[in-house]
mmCIF file of C-alpha atoms and ligand atoms in Angstrom:
data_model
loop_
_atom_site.group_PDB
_atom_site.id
_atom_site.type_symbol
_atom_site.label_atom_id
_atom_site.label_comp_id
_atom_site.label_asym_id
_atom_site.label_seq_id
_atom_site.Cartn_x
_atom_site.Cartn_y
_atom_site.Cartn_z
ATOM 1 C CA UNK A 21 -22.629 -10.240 54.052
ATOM 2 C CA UNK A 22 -25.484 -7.677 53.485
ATOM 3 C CA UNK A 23 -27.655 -8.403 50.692
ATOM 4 C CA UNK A 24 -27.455 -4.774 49.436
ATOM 5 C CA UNK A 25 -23.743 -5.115 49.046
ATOM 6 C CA UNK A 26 -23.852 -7.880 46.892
ATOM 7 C CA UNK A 27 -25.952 -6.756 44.846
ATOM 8 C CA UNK A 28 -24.027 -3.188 44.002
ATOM 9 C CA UNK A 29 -20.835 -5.128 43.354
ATOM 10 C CA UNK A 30 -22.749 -7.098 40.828
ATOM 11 C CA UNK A 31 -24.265 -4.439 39.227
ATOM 12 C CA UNK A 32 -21.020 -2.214 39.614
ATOM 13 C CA UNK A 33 -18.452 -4.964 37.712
ATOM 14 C CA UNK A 34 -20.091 -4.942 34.231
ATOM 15 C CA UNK A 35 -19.815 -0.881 33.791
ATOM 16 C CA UNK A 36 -16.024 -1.444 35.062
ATOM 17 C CA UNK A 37 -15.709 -4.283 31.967
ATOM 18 C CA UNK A 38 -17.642 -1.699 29.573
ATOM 19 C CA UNK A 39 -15.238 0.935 30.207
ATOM 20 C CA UNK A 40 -11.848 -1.135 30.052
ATOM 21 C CA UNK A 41 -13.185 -2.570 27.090
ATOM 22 C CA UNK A 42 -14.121 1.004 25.433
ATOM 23 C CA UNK A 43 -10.503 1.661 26.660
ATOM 24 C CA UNK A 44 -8.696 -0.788 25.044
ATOM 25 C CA UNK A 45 -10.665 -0.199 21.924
ATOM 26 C CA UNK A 46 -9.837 3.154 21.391
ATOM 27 C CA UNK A 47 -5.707 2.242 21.981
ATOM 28 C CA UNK A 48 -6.214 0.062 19.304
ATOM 29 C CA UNK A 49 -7.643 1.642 16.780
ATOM 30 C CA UNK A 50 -5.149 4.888 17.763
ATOM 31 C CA UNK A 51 -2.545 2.936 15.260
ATOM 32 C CA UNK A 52 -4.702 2.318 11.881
ATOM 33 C CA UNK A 53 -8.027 4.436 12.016
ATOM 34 C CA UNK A 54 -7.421 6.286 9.659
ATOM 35 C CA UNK A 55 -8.835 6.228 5.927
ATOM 36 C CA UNK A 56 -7.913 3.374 4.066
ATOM 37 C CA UNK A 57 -8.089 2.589 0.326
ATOM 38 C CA UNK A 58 -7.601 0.123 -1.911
ATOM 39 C CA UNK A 59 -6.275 -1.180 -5.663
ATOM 40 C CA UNK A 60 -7.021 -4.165 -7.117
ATOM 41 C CA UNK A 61 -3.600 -4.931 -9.798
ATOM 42 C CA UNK A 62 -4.990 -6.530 -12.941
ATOM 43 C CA UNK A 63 -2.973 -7.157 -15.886
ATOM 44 C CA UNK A 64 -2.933 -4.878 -19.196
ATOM 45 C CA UNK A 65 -2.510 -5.622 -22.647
ATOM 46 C CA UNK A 66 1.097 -5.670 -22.487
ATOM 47 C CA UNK A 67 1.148 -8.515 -20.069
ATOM 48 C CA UNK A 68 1.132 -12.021 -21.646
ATOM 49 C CA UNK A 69 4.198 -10.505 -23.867
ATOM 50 C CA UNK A 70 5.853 -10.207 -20.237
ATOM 51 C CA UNK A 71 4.472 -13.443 -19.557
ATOM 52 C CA UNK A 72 2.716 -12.322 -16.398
ATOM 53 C CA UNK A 73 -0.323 -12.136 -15.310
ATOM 54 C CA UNK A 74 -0.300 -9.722 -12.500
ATOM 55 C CA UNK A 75 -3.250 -9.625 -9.803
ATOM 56 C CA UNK A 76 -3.980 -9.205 -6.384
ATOM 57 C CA UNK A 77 -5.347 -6.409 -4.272
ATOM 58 C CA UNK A 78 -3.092 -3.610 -1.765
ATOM 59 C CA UNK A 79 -4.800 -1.574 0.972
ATOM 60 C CA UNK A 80 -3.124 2.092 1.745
ATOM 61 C CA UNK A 81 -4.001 2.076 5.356
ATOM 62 C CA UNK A 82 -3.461 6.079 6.791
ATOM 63 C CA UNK A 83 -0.998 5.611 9.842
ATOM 64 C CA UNK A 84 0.554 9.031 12.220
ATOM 65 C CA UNK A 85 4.041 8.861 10.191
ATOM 66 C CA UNK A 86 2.738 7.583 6.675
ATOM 67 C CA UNK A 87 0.622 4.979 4.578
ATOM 68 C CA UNK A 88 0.902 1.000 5.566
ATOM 69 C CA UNK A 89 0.808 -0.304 1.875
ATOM 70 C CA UNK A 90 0.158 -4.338 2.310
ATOM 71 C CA UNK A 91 -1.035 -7.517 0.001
ATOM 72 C CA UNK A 92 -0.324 -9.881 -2.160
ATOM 73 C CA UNK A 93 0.235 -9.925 -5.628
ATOM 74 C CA UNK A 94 0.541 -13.242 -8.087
ATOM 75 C CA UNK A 95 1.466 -13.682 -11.621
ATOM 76 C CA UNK A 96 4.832 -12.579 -11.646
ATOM 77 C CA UNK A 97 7.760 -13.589 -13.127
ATOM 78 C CA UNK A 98 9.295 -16.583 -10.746
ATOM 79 C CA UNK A 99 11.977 -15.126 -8.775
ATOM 80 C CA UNK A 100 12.219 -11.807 -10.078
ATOM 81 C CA UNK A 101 12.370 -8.309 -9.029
ATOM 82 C CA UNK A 102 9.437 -5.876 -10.413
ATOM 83 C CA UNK A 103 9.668 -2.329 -10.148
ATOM 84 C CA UNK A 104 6.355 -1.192 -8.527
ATOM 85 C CA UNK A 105 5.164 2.551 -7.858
ATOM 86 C CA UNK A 106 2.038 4.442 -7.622
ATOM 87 C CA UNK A 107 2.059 6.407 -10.995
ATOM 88 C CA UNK A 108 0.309 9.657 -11.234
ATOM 89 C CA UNK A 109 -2.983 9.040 -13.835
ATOM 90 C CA UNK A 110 -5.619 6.081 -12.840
ATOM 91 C CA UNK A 111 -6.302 4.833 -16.236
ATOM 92 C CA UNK A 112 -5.076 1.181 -16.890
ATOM 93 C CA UNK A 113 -6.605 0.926 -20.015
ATOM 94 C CA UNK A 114 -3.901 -0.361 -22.772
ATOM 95 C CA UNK A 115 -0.625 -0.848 -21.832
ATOM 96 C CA UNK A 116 -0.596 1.450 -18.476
ATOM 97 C CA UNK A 117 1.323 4.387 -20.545
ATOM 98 C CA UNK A 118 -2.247 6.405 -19.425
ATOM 99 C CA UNK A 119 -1.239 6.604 -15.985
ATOM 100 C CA UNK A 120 1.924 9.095 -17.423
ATOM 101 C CA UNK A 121 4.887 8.953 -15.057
ATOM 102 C CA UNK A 122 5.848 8.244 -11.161
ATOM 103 C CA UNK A 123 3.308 10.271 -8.613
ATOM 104 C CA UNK A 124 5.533 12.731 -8.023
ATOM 105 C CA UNK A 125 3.591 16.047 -6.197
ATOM 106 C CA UNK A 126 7.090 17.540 -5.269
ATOM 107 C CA UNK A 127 9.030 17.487 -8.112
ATOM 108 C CA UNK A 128 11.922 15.111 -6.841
ATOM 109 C CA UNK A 129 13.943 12.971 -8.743
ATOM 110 C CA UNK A 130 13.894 9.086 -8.919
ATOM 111 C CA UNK A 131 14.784 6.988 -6.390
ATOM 112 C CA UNK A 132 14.702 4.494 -3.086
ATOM 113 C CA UNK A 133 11.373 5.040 -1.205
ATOM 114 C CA UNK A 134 13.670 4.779 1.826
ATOM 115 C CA UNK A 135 16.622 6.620 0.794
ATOM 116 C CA UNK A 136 17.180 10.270 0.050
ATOM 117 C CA UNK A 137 15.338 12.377 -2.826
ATOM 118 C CA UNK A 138 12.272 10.372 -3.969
ATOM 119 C CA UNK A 139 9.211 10.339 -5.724
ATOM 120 C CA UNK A 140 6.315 10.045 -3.113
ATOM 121 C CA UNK A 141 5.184 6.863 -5.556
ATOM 122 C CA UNK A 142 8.601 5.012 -5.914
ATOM 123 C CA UNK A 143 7.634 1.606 -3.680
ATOM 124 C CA UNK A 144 10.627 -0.783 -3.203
ATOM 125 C CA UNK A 145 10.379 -3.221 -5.979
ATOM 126 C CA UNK A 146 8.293 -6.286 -5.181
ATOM 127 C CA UNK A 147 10.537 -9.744 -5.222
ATOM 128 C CA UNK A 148 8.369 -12.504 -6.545
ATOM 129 C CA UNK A 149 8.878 -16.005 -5.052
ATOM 130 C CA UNK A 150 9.339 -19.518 -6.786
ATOM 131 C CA UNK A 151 5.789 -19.262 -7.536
ATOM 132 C CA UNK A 152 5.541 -15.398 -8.519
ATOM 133 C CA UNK A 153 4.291 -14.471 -5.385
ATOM 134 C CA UNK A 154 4.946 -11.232 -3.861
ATOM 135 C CA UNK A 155 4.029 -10.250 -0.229
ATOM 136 C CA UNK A 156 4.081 -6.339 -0.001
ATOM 137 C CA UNK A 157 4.340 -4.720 3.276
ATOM 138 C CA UNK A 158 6.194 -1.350 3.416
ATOM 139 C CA UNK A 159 5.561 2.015 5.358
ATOM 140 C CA UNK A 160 5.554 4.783 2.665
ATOM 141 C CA UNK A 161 6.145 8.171 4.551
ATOM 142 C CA UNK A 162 5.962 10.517 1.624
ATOM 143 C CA UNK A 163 2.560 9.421 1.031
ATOM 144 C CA UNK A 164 -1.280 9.670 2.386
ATOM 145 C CA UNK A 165 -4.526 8.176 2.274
ATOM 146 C CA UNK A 166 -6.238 11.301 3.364
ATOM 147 C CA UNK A 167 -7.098 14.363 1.079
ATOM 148 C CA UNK A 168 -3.569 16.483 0.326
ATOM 149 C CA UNK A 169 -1.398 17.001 -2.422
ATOM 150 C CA UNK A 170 0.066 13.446 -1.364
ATOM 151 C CA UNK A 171 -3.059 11.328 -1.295
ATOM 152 C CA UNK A 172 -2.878 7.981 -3.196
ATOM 153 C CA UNK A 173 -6.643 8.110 -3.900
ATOM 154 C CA UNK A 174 -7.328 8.489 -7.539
ATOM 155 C CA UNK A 175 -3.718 7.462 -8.869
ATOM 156 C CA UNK A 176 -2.605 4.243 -10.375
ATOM 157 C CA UNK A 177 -0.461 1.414 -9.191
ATOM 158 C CA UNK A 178 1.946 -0.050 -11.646
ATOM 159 C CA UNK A 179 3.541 -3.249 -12.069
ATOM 160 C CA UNK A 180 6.347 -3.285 -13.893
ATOM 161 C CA UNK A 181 8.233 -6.008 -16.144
ATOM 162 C CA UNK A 182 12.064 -5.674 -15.152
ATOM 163 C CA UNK A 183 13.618 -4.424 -11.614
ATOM 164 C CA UNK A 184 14.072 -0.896 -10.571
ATOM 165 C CA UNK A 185 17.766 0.269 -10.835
ATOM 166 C CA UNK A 186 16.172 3.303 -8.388
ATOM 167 C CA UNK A 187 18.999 5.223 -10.196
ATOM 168 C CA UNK A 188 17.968 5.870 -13.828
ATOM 169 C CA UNK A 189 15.466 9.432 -14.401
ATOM 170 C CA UNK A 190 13.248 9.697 -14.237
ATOM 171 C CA UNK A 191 11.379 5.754 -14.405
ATOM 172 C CA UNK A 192 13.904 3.329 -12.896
ATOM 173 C CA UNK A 193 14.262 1.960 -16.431
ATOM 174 C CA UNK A 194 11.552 -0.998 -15.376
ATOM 175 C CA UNK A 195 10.219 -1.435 -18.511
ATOM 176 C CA UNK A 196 6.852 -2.434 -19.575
ATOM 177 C CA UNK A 197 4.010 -2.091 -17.152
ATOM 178 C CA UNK A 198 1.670 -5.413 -17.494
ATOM 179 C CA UNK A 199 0.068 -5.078 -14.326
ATOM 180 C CA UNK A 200 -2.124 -1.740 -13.432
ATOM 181 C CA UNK A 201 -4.853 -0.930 -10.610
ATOM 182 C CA UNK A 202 -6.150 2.214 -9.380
ATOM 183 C CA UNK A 203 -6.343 3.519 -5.795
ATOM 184 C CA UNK A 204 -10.051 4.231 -4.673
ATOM 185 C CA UNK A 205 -10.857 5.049 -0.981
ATOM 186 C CA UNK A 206 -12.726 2.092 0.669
HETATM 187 CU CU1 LIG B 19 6.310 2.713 -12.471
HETATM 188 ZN ZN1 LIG B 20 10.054 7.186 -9.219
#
């Protein structure tokens, strides 16, 4: 074989591996570049009443048909549903009453985040395990990371103490709200 050749296909396969790899990269990130942010749950004053202890931290990750809400959250009640929404004021302080009502930019009623007429902040309830463990993981298409009338940034995340009927207006009638956090970009 000429020497010259070799050496060009030597050269030449690296800048083909660069580019594949530059590729690939991009495809990837095409599903969850977006802006992200995050809330770290805490619990408020109303919490050892509940007899919880709520904490754990969710990321809102910005997808092309809504907001990827994931994490983990412990210090529930064993078993148990929670009613769990994005509220529309970010201050825990207290009992969580400072974070008023359901985010709720379109003036909708109450109800499944899945279903019909919702708030953009009604999240299905989170179902603790034996231990109070709840995994969250739940596509929220009313919703956004990024700046809009929607975004999650600067609003609070509640946890509440009973289920969510996703029926009564215009809470859910989930009672107390012992665990809190508020959504900052990250
Ligand atoms: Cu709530
Ligand atoms: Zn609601």
């Amino acid at each position: 074989m000429h020497p010259s050749h070799n050496i060009r296909s030597m050269v030449g396969w690296p800048a083909v591996a660069v580019s594949l790899l530059a590729l690939s990269g991009c495809a990837m990130l095409g599903g969850s570049s977006g802006p992200k942010a995050v809330a770290d749950i805490a619990p408020t004053s109303v919490a050892a009443a509940a007899s919880m202890n709520p904490q754990g931290q969710l990321t809102f990750q910005q997808q092309a048909d809504g907001v990827l809400v994931t994490g983990r959250i412990s210090g529930l009640r064993p078993n148990r549903e929670h009613g769990f929404h994005v509220h529309e004021g970010s201050d825990c302080s207290g009992d969580g009453m400072a974070t008023k009502g359901h985010f709720n930019p379109d003036a909708s009623p109450h109800g499944r985040h899945d279903g019909g007429n919702h708030h953009a902040g009604d999240l299905p309830a989170l179902r603790a395990d034996a231990n109070g463990v709840a995994e969250v993981n739940v596509l929220v298409k009313k919703l956004t990371v990024s700046a809009g009338p929607m975004s999650v940034v600067g609003r609070g995340v509640i946890v509440h103490r009973d289920p969510d009927d996703y029926t009564t207006q215009p809470t859910g009638n989930a009672g107390p709200r012992p665990g809190c956090g508020v959504i900052r970009q990250s």
